[in-house]
Coordinates of C-alpha atoms in Angstrom, one line a residue:
M61 CA -19.4 -0.6 -28.2
Q62 CA -16.0 0.9 -29.4
M63 CA -16.2 3.9 -28.1
F64 CA -12.2 5.0 -29.4
A65 CA -9.6 3.2 -31.8
D66 CA -8.6 -0.2 -30.4
H67 CA -4.8 1.3 -30.4
S68 CA -6.2 5.0 -28.6
F69 CA -7.8 2.4 -26.0
F70 CA -4.8 0.3 -25.7
A71 CA -2.5 3.8 -25.0
W72 CA -5.0 4.5 -22.8
L73 CA -4.9 1.2 -20.7
I74 CA -1.4 1.3 -20.4
V75 CA -1.3 5.2 -19.2
M76 CA -3.9 4.1 -16.6
T77 CA -2.4 0.7 -15.7
I78 CA 0.1 2.3 -14.4
P79 CA -0.6 4.2 -11.2
A80 CA -3.0 1.1 -10.8
F81 CA 0.6 -1.4 -10.6
I82 CA 2.0 1.3 -8.6
L83 CA -0.6 0.1 -6.3
G84 CA -0.7 -2.6 -6.3
V85 CA 2.6 -3.8 -5.5
F86 CA 3.0 -1.3 -2.5
E87 CA -0.1 -4.4 -1.2
K88 CA -2.0 -0.3 -0.6
P89 CA -6.2 0.1 -2.6
I90 CA -6.9 -0.1 -5.8
K91 CA -10.4 0.8 -5.3
Y92 CA -10.6 4.5 -5.5
Y93 CA -8.1 4.8 -8.2
G94 CA -9.8 2.5 -10.6
M95 CA -13.1 4.5 -10.2
F96 CA -11.2 7.6 -11.1
A97 CA -10.2 5.6 -14.1
S98 CA -13.8 4.6 -14.8
L99 CA -14.7 7.9 -14.7
V100 CA -12.2 9.5 -17.5
F101 CA -12.7 6.7 -19.6
L102 CA -17.0 7.8 -18.8
W103 CA -16.2 11.1 -20.1
L104 CA -13.2 10.0 -23.1
A105 CA -16.2 7.5 -24.9
L106 CA -19.1 9.9 -23.8
G107 CA -18.2 13.7 -23.2
H108 CA -18.6 14.3 -26.5
N109 CA -21.8 13.0 -26.1
T110 CA -23.6 15.3 -23.6
V111 CA -27.3 13.4 -24.3
A112 CA -25.8 10.0 -23.9
L113 CA -23.9 10.8 -20.9
T114 CA -26.9 12.6 -19.2
Y115 CA -29.4 9.6 -19.7
L116 CA -25.8 7.7 -17.9
I117 CA -25.6 9.8 -15.2
V118 CA -30.0 9.7 -14.7
F119 CA -29.5 5.5 -14.5
C120 CA -27.6 5.2 -12.3
L121 CA -29.2 7.6 -10.1
L122 CA -32.7 6.2 -10.5
E123 CA -31.4 2.8 -10.3
Y124 CA -29.8 3.4 -7.0
T125 CA -32.9 5.1 -5.8
I126 CA -35.1 1.8 -6.5
I127 CA -32.3 -0.6 -4.5
Q128 CA -32.7 1.4 -2.0
I129 CA -36.1 2.0 -1.2
Y130 CA -37.0 -1.5 -1.6
L131 CA -34.2 -2.6 0.6
Q132 CA -35.8 -0.3 2.8
L133 CA -38.8 -1.8 3.0
R134 CA -37.2 -5.8 2.5
L135 CA -34.8 -5.2 5.5
G136 CA -38.5 -3.3 7.2
G137 CA -39.8 -7.2 7.0
N138 CA -41.8 -7.2 4.1
R139 CA -42.4 -9.8 1.7
S140 CA -44.6 -9.2 -0.3
K141 CA -44.1 -10.7 -3.9
V142 CA -46.2 -8.4 -5.5
L143 CA -44.0 -5.0 -4.7
Y144 CA -41.1 -7.4 -5.4
W145 CA -42.4 -7.6 -8.8
L146 CA -43.1 -4.4 -9.6
F147 CA -39.3 -3.1 -8.1
L148 CA -38.1 -5.7 -9.9
L149 CA -40.2 -4.6 -13.4
L150 CA -38.7 -1.5 -12.2
S151 CA -35.5 -1.9 -12.1
I152 CA -35.2 -3.1 -15.8
A153 CA -37.2 -0.6 -17.4
P154 CA -34.7 1.8 -18.8
L155 CA -33.9 -1.1 -21.2
A156 CA -37.3 -2.0 -21.7
T157 CA -38.3 1.5 -22.6
Y158 CA -34.9 1.8 -24.3
K159 CA -35.6 -1.7 -26.1
V160 CA -39.0 -0.8 -27.6
L161 CA -38.1 3.0 -28.7
A162 CA -34.4 1.5 -31.0
L163 CA -37.6 -0.3 -33.4
T164 CA -38.8 2.8 -34.0
G165 CA -35.1 4.2 -34.0
N166 CA -34.8 6.3 -31.1
P167 CA -34.8 9.9 -31.7
W168 CA -34.9 11.1 -29.0
H169 CA -31.7 8.7 -27.4
I170 CA -33.3 7.4 -24.2
F171 CA -31.0 5.5 -22.1
G172 CA -29.3 5.4 -25.9
F173 CA -26.1 4.8 -24.0
L174 CA -23.3 2.6 -23.7
G175 CA -23.7 -0.3 -21.6
I176 CA -27.4 -0.4 -20.4
S177 CA -27.9 -4.2 -21.1
Y178 CA -25.6 -4.9 -19.3
M179 CA -26.0 -3.3 -15.8
T180 CA -30.1 -3.3 -16.1
F181 CA -28.7 -7.7 -15.2
K182 CA -26.5 -6.4 -12.2
V183 CA -28.9 -4.2 -11.6
A184 CA -32.4 -7.2 -11.3
Q185 CA -29.4 -9.2 -9.2
M186 CA -29.3 -7.1 -6.8
I187 CA -33.0 -6.7 -6.6
I188 CA -33.6 -10.3 -6.7
E189 CA -30.9 -11.0 -3.9
I190 CA -32.5 -8.4 -1.8
Y191 CA -35.6 -10.2 -1.8
D192 CA -33.2 -13.7 -0.6
G193 CA -32.3 -11.8 2.0
I194 CA -29.2 -12.3 1.3
I195 CA -28.2 -8.3 0.5
R196 CA -28.6 -6.5 3.8
K197 CA -26.2 -4.0 2.7
V198 CA -25.4 -1.7 -0.9
S199 CA -22.8 1.0 -0.9
P200 CA -23.7 3.6 -3.3
F201 CA -19.4 3.9 -4.0
E202 CA -19.8 -0.1 -4.8
Y203 CA -22.5 0.5 -6.4
A204 CA -21.4 2.9 -8.4
Y205 CA -17.8 1.4 -9.2
L206 CA -19.7 -1.9 -9.6
L207 CA -21.8 -0.6 -12.6
L208 CA -19.0 1.6 -14.0
F209 CA -16.2 -0.2 -13.9
F210 CA -14.7 0.3 -16.6
P211 CA -13.5 -3.0 -18.6
T212 CA -16.9 -4.1 -18.4
I213 CA -19.2 -2.1 -18.2
T214 CA -19.7 -2.3 -22.9
S215 CA -19.6 -6.1 -23.2
G216 CA -19.4 -8.1 -19.5
P217 CA -18.5 -10.0 -18.9
I218 CA -21.7 -9.5 -16.1
D219 CA -20.5 -9.8 -12.7
R220 CA -22.3 -10.1 -9.7
S221 CA -22.4 -7.5 -6.5
R222 CA -21.2 -9.5 -4.0
R223 CA -18.7 -11.3 -5.9
F224 CA -17.3 -7.9 -7.5
S225 CA -16.9 -6.2 -3.4
K226 CA -15.4 -9.6 -2.3
D227 CA -12.6 -8.4 -4.5
L228 CA -12.8 -5.2 -3.6
N229 CA -12.7 -5.0 -0.2
R230 CA -9.7 -7.7 0.5
K231 CA -6.6 -7.0 0.6
I232 CA -3.9 -8.6 -1.4
T233 CA -0.3 -9.6 -0.9
R234 CA 2.5 -8.1 -2.6
S235 CA 2.3 -11.7 -4.8
E236 CA -1.0 -12.3 -5.5
Y237 CA -1.6 -9.1 -6.7
L238 CA 2.3 -9.8 -9.0
E239 CA 0.4 -13.3 -9.8
L240 CA -3.3 -11.3 -10.5
A241 CA -1.8 -8.6 -13.1
G242 CA 0.7 -11.3 -15.2
T243 CA -2.2 -13.7 -15.5
G244 CA -3.9 -9.9 -16.1
L245 CA -1.0 -9.1 -18.9
Y246 CA -1.5 -12.7 -20.5
K247 CA -5.3 -12.3 -21.3
I248 CA -5.0 -8.4 -22.5
L249 CA -2.5 -10.5 -25.5
L250 CA -4.3 -13.0 -25.7
G251 CA -7.2 -11.1 -26.4
M252 CA -5.2 -8.7 -28.8
V253 CA -5.1 -12.1 -31.4
Y254 CA -7.5 -13.1 -31.0
K255 CA -9.9 -9.4 -31.5
T256 CA -7.4 -8.1 -34.0
V257 CA -5.8 -10.4 -36.3
I258 CA -7.5 -14.1 -35.6
A259 CA -10.9 -12.6 -36.0
S260 CA -9.4 -9.8 -39.0
V261 CA -8.7 -12.2 -40.7
L262 CA -12.3 -14.2 -40.3
Y263 CA -14.6 -11.1 -41.0
F264 CA -12.2 -10.4 -43.8
L265 CA -12.9 -13.7 -45.3
M266 CA -16.6 -13.6 -44.3
K267 CA -17.2 -10.1 -46.0
Q268 CA -14.8 -11.0 -49.3
Y269 CA -16.2 -14.3 -49.5
G270 CA -19.2 -15.3 -48.2
M271 CA -21.6 -12.0 -49.2
E272 CA -23.3 -13.5 -52.4
K273 CA -26.5 -15.2 -52.3
D274 CA -25.1 -17.5 -54.0
M275 CA -24.9 -21.5 -51.9
T276 CA -21.0 -20.7 -52.2
G277 CA -21.3 -17.9 -50.1
V278 CA -24.3 -19.1 -48.2
L279 CA -21.8 -21.9 -46.8
I280 CA -18.9 -20.0 -46.8
Y281 CA -20.5 -16.5 -44.5
Y282 CA -22.1 -19.6 -42.2
Y283 CA -18.9 -22.0 -41.2
T284 CA -17.0 -18.2 -40.8
Y285 CA -19.8 -15.9 -38.6
G286 CA -19.5 -17.9 -36.0
F287 CA -15.9 -18.3 -35.1
Y288 CA -15.5 -14.8 -36.4
L289 CA -17.9 -14.1 -33.4
F290 CA -16.5 -15.9 -31.0
F291 CA -12.8 -15.0 -32.0
D292 CA -13.9 -10.4 -31.4
F293 CA -15.9 -11.0 -28.6
A294 CA -14.2 -14.1 -26.2
G295 CA -11.0 -11.3 -27.8
Y296 CA -12.8 -8.9 -25.8
S297 CA -13.6 -10.2 -22.6
L298 CA -10.4 -11.4 -22.2
M299 CA -8.7 -8.0 -22.4
A300 CA -11.5 -6.7 -20.9
V301 CA -11.1 -9.8 -17.4
G302 CA -7.2 -9.0 -18.2
A303 CA -7.8 -5.3 -16.8
G304 CA -9.7 -6.5 -14.9
Y305 CA -7.4 -8.2 -13.0
L306 CA -4.7 -4.8 -13.0
F307 CA -6.9 -3.2 -10.7
G308 CA -7.1 -6.2 -8.1
I309 CA -10.7 -7.6 -9.8
K310 CA -11.0 -11.1 -10.7
V311 CA -13.7 -10.6 -13.1
P312 CA -15.4 -14.0 -13.8
D313 CA -14.3 -15.3 -17.2
N314 CA -16.8 -15.6 -19.8
F315 CA -16.0 -18.7 -22.5
N316 CA -14.9 -21.5 -22.1
R317 CA -13.5 -23.4 -25.3
P318 CA -17.1 -23.2 -26.5
F319 CA -16.6 -25.3 -29.9
I320 CA -15.4 -28.2 -28.4
S321 CA -18.9 -28.8 -27.0
R322 CA -20.9 -32.2 -27.1
D323 CA -23.9 -31.0 -26.6
I324 CA -26.1 -28.2 -26.3
N325 CA -26.3 -28.3 -23.1
D326 CA -22.5 -27.9 -22.5
F327 CA -22.8 -25.1 -25.4
W328 CA -24.4 -22.8 -23.0
N329 CA -21.7 -23.6 -19.8
R330 CA -19.1 -22.7 -22.6
W331 CA -20.4 -20.0 -24.6
H332 CA -20.9 -16.4 -22.7
I333 CA -21.0 -18.2 -19.3
T334 CA -21.8 -15.1 -17.1
L335 CA -24.6 -14.6 -19.0
S336 CA -25.6 -18.1 -19.3
H337 CA -25.6 -18.2 -16.1
W338 CA -27.1 -15.4 -15.1
L339 CA -30.2 -17.0 -16.8
R340 CA -29.8 -20.1 -15.4
D341 CA -29.9 -18.6 -11.8
Y342 CA -32.1 -15.7 -11.8
V343 CA -34.6 -17.6 -14.4
F344 CA -34.3 -20.9 -14.7
S345 CA -34.0 -22.4 -11.6
R346 CA -37.2 -20.0 -9.9
V347 CA -39.1 -21.1 -13.3
T348 CA -38.5 -24.6 -12.1
M349 CA -39.3 -24.0 -8.8
S350 CA -41.9 -21.9 -8.6
L351 CA -43.7 -25.0 -11.4
M352 CA -42.3 -27.4 -8.2
R353 CA -45.0 -26.1 -6.3
T354 CA -48.0 -26.7 -9.6
G355 CA -50.2 -28.9 -10.7
L356 CA -47.4 -29.8 -12.8
R357 CA -45.0 -30.3 -10.0
K358 CA -44.8 -34.6 -10.6
R359 CA -43.8 -33.8 -14.9
R360 CA -40.5 -32.6 -14.7
L361 CA -39.9 -32.3 -18.7
T362 CA -42.7 -30.3 -18.7
I363 CA -40.9 -28.2 -16.4
A364 CA -37.8 -27.8 -17.9
S365 CA -39.4 -27.8 -21.0
I366 CA -41.0 -24.3 -19.7
A367 CA -38.2 -23.5 -17.8
F368 CA -34.9 -24.0 -21.3
M369 CA -38.3 -21.7 -23.5
T370 CA -38.6 -18.9 -20.8
N371 CA -34.9 -18.4 -20.5
M372 CA -33.7 -18.7 -23.7
L373 CA -36.1 -16.5 -24.8
L374 CA -35.5 -14.1 -22.3
M375 CA -31.5 -13.9 -23.2
G376 CA -33.2 -13.2 -26.7
F377 CA -35.4 -10.2 -25.9
W378 CA -32.4 -9.0 -23.8
H379 CA -31.1 -8.9 -26.7
G380 CA -33.3 -7.3 -28.7
L381 CA -36.2 -6.9 -30.5
T382 CA -36.0 -7.2 -33.4
S383 CA -36.7 -10.9 -35.1
Y384 CA -33.2 -12.7 -35.5
Y385 CA -32.8 -11.9 -32.2
I386 CA -36.0 -13.6 -31.0
L387 CA -35.9 -16.6 -33.7
Y388 CA -32.1 -17.8 -31.5
G389 CA -33.6 -17.4 -28.6
L390 CA -36.8 -19.8 -29.9
Y391 CA -34.3 -22.0 -31.5
H392 CA -32.0 -22.7 -28.5
G393 CA -34.7 -23.1 -26.1
V394 CA -35.8 -25.6 -28.5
L395 CA -32.5 -27.4 -28.7
L396 CA -32.2 -27.7 -25.4
T397 CA -35.7 -28.9 -24.6
L398 CA -35.6 -31.6 -27.4
F399 CA -31.5 -32.7 -25.9
E400 CA -33.6 -32.8 -22.7
I401 CA -35.8 -34.6 -24.3
I402 CA -33.6 -36.8 -25.3
R403 CA -30.9 -37.6 -23.0
T404 CA -33.5 -38.4 -20.1
R405 CA -36.3 -40.9 -22.5
S406 CA -34.4 -42.3 -25.3
G407 CA -32.5 -45.5 -23.8
L408 CA -30.3 -45.6 -27.2
Y409 CA -28.5 -42.1 -26.2
R410 CA -28.4 -43.3 -22.5
K411 CA -26.2 -47.4 -24.3
Y412 CA -24.4 -45.4 -26.5
S413 CA -23.4 -42.3 -25.6
K414 CA -20.3 -42.7 -24.1
K415 CA -19.5 -44.4 -26.5
K416 CA -16.8 -42.2 -28.7
W417 CA -17.7 -42.5 -32.7
F418 CA -21.0 -41.6 -30.5
I419 CA -19.1 -38.1 -29.0
I420 CA -18.2 -37.2 -31.8
I421 CA -21.3 -37.6 -34.4
E422 CA -22.4 -35.3 -31.9
W423 CA -19.8 -33.0 -30.9
A424 CA -20.1 -32.5 -34.5
L425 CA -23.8 -31.9 -35.0
T426 CA -23.6 -30.2 -32.3
L427 CA -20.9 -27.5 -33.5
H428 CA -23.6 -27.0 -36.3
L429 CA -26.4 -26.9 -35.1
V430 CA -24.4 -23.9 -33.3
L431 CA -23.6 -22.5 -36.1
F432 CA -26.9 -22.4 -37.7
G433 CA -28.3 -20.6 -34.3
F434 CA -25.4 -17.7 -35.4
F435 CA -26.2 -17.4 -38.9
I436 CA -30.0 -16.6 -37.7
F437 CA -28.4 -14.4 -35.0
S438 CA -26.9 -12.1 -37.3
G439 CA -29.7 -12.1 -40.0
R440 CA -28.3 -12.8 -42.5
L441 CA -30.8 -16.1 -42.7
N442 CA -33.9 -12.9 -42.9
V443 CA -31.5 -11.4 -45.4
L444 CA -32.0 -14.3 -47.4
M445 CA -35.9 -14.9 -46.7
H446 CA -36.7 -11.7 -48.0
W447 CA -34.6 -12.2 -50.9
R448 CA -36.0 -15.8 -51.9
A449 CA -39.6 -14.0 -52.1
W450 CA -39.1 -10.7 -54.3

């Protein structure tokens, strides 16, 4: 969500980064100033929208209350799974409410503020790790800073509370900070090139030549949209990561050359990494472990298939409740399931998987399957199907 013009944001970022840079060079804590900068950002982004700002405040207070109540119950020795699921569902209830009401246009704008999807996963991670006994204390300041940290509030990357807290509280030497700041500036500049140059060119080509409903227009859209989405989103993520570095937080990277992936599993280790790894750690692995304790424990392929479908369907719902987001999740669930079957059952795959010609074919197939997934994600497939039906 672009809250104000790019040039205004960059100018604001430069001005607000100067005190952080001075603090870092003199080996002083940056976190309190970082919180101040995040609050200024929120005011600039939402100050004109008191309804959204109010819902953001209500969300933060509500989620903190849920976390603290469950933490006290858990510290008191309560390991009830029913209670765990109750508090986990309560933590995602505001996001679910927003997603459902979005189908009706959400005229009351209930929980309609920037970053709710990303904040919810951060809160859910804390609830899950409280149940696991890993988190035993949640500082109100660290909680608020994690959720409101301005570089990542709108579109991630999705950081995790314990990793964030470790960065927040460690003392950074001058040399470490200067190296961090240099890397951060490089990521910001590279992100600007991705987003304002490459993504802009691809968007122009897509809009200028790819909107016709004939085969040429469809193919141009098919090949430009996925690359546009990458350079736009990866560009933003690079700038967010770079800005985090300047404030002393080593925000995790979100992309790692996804279009060189040789298979669909490799793709999800390279694309929107913080989301895919969040789902892997808190959904896929837990579904797998739960099924391993049932009568299915000897049917590993069945377990993997159920876990993949559950994992990717949730990913689709996380993006939104519209049909093309859900279909996108199902599509990737099927791809991951089919690849797992081929990888574990196909003698031909095991025989040729390390051959150069096979790797090239596998890469090309994966690329086109991924691009078709983005075609679904964009909603263009729905438009074409309705047009054909009409």
